[in-house]
C-alpha atoms as one frame of an Amber mdcrd trajectory, in Angstrom:
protein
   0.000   0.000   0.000   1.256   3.588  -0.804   3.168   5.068   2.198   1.371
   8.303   1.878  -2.207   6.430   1.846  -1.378   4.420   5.001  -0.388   8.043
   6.669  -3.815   9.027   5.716  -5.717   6.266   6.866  -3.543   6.381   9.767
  -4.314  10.271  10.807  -8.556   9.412   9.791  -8.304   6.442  12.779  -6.967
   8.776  15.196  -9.076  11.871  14.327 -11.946   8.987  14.736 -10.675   7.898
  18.101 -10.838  11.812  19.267 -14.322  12.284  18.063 -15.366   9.032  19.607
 -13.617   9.822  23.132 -15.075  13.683  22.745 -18.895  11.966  21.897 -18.482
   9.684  24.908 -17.472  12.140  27.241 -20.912  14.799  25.841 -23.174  11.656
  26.504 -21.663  11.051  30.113 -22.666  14.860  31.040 -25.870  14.679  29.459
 -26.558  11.486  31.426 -25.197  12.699  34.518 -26.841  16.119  34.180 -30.288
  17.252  36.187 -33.288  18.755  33.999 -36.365  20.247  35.635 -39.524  20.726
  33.657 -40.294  24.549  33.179 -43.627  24.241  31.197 -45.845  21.754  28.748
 -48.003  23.032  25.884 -51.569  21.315  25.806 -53.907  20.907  23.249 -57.285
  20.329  23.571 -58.936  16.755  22.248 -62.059  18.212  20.210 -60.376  19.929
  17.574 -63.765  21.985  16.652 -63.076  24.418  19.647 -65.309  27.080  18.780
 -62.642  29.471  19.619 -59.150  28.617  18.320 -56.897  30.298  20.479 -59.234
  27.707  23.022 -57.729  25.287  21.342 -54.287  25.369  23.064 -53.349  26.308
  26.656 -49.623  26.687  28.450 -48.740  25.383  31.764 -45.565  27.346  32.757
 -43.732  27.887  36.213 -44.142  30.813  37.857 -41.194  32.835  38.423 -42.806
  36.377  38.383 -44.983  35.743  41.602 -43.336  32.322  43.225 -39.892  31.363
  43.583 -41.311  28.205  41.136 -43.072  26.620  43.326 -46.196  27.625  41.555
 -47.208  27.536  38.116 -49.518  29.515  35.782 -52.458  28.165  33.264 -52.337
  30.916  30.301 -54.997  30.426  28.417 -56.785  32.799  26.214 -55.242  35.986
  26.890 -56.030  34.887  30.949 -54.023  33.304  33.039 -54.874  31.841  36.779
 -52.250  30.229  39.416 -52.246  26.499  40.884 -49.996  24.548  42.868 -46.782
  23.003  41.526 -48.663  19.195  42.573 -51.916  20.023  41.149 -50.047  21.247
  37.612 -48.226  18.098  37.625 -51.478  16.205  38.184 -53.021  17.836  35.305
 -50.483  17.296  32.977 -49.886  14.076  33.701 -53.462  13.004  34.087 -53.462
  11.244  36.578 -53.561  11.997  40.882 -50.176  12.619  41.678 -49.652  12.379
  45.482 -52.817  13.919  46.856 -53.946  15.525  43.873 -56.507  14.780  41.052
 -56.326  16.445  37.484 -59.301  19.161  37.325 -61.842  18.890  35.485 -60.838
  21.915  33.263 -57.207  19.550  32.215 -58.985  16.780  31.062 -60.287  18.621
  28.001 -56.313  18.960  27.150 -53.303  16.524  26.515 -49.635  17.276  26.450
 -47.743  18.417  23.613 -44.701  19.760  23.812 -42.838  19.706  26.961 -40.184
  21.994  27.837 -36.765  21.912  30.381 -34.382  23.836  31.435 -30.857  22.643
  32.929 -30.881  23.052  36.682 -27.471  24.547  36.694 -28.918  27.129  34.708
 -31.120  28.226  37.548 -28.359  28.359  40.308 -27.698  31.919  40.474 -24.928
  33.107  39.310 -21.680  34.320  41.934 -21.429  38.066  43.122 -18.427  39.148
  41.989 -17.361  41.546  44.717 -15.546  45.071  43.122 -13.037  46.390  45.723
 -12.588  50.079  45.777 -10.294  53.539  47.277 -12.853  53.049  50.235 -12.172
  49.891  51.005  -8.938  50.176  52.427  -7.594  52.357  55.194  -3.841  53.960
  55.142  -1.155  54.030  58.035   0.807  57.225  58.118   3.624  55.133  60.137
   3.978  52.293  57.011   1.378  53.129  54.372   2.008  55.227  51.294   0.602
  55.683  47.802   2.874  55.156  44.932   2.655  58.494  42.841   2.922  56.453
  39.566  -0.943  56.007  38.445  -1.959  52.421  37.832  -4.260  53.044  34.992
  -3.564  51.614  31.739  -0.815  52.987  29.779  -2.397  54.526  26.558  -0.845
  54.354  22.897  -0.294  57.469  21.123  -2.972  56.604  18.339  -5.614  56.179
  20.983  -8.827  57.766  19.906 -11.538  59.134  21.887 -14.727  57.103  21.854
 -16.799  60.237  22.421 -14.465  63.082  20.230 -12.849  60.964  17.644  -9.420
  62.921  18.303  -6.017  61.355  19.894  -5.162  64.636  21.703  -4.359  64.582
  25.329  -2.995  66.911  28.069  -2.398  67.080  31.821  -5.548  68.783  32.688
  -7.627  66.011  30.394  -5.866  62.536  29.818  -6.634  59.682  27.993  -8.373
  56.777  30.046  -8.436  53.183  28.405 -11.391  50.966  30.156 -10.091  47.470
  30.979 -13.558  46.432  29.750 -14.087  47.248  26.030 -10.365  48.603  25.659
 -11.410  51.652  24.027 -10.091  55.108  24.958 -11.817  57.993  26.473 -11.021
  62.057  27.533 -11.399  62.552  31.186 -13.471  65.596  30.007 -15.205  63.874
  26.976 -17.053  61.260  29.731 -20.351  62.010  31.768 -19.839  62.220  34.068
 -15.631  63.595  33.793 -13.090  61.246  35.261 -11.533  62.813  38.582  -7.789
  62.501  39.067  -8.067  59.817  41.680  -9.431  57.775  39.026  -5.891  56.901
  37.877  -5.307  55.186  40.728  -8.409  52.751  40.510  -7.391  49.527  38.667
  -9.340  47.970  36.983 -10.684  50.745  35.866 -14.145  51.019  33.536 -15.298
  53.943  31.330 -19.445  54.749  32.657 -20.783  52.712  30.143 -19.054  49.472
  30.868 -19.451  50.263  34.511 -23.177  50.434  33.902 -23.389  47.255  31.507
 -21.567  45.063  34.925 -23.624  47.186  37.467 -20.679  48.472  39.262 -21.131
  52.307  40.491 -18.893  55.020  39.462 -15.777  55.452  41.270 -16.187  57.778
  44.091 -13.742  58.826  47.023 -14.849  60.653  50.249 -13.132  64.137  51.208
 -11.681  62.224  54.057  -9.315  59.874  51.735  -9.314  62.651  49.033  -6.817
  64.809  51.922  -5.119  61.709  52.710  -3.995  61.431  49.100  -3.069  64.571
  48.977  -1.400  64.832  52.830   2.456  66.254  52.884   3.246  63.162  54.737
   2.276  60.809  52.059   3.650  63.106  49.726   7.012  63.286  51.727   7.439
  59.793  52.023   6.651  59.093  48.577  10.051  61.714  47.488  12.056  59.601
  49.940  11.255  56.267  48.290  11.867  58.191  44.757  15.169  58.985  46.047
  15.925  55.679  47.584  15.126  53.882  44.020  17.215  56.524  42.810  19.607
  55.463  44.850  19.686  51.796  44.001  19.608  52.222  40.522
């Protein structure tokens, strides 16, 4: 057999003993994997409903009013609320633990069924933002470095809200660590306040309002520690130490 056919057949068999491994390892989550049932479309047995929006009716869980406990009928524009056992009951027909289907289910049959993964319903981790005010300073051992901590900006940067790369002391250029685009502390709404440069990560407004975190703020308190001659004074003696050193 042709060398260069064998090294094909060759690369196909392992390529098939990937996909097979891959496939067994999807089928072992979806077996191992928990599914609750979030609602069932019914339709009703006479087919000659006089109304055809009678015709069909949802059971759904009831997240708006319940924690899901409860469920909703929705049929007809109206809706009305039952228990989680008596919607089970009438979808399945028959008494389920101490309840019997109602009269008003038997007219209906199941249809379509939906689920959701239960993992999807755990919520989701808080991810806690830590800010100026969340620490405290030492004049004895504690000192601010002077160099700012936001990110360093390229030359070419353009303003999101201008369009221009221009950039002085009295109005820098921000980058968000978000959506990495620039911004003029003057060109945002609300302007970016020189302490800003030492908050890292830092996010323009509208980044910090698509993750719910609040705009930077500092209280006058911290606002004359950063600016204190002793902070000030010991950050000139480590400048002069590195100095030093180097």
């Amino acid at each position: 057999m042709d060398t260069v056919l064998e090294g094909l057949i060759e690369l196909r068999l392992e390529q098939y003993s990937r996909d097979k491994f891959n496939y067994q390892q999807e089928c072992d989550i979806l077996d191992n994997t928990s599914y609750q049932l979030m609602g069932v479309l019914m339709a009703r047995y006479d087919s000659n409903a006089s109304n055809a929006s009678q015709g069909w009716c949802l059971y759904s869980r009831d997240y708006v009013e319940s924690d899901g406990n409860m469920w909703r009928i929705i049929l007809d524009e109206k809706s009305s609320q039952i228990s989680s056992e008596q919607a089970l009951a009438d979808i399945r027909g028959i008494q389920y633990n101490t309840f019997f289907p109602t009269e008003f289910s038997k007219a209906f049959r199941p249809i379509y069924l939906f689920y959701i993964n239960e993992v999807k319903l755990a919520p989701e981790p808080v991810e806690e933002h830590i800010t100026l005010e969340d620490y405290t300073f030492d004049e004895d051992d504690q000192y601010l470095d002077d160099q700012p901590t936001y990110q360093s900006v390229d030359q070419e940067q353009v303003c999101m809200h201008c369009g221009t790369t221009d950039s002085d002391d009295t109005n820098d250029m921000f980058v968000c660590d978000y959506c990495n685009k620039g911004v003029h502390q003057l060109c945002e709404n609300p302007p970016i306040q020189e302490f800003e440069k030492q908050v890292d990560p830092w996010y323009c407004r509208s980044c910090s309002a698509l993750q719910n975190i609040p705009i930077p703020n500092v209280s006058e308190s911290l606002l004359t520690l950063l600016q204190s001659p002793v902070l000030k004074r010991k950050r000139d003696e480590e400048d002069e130490e590195y100095d030093a050193i180097r």
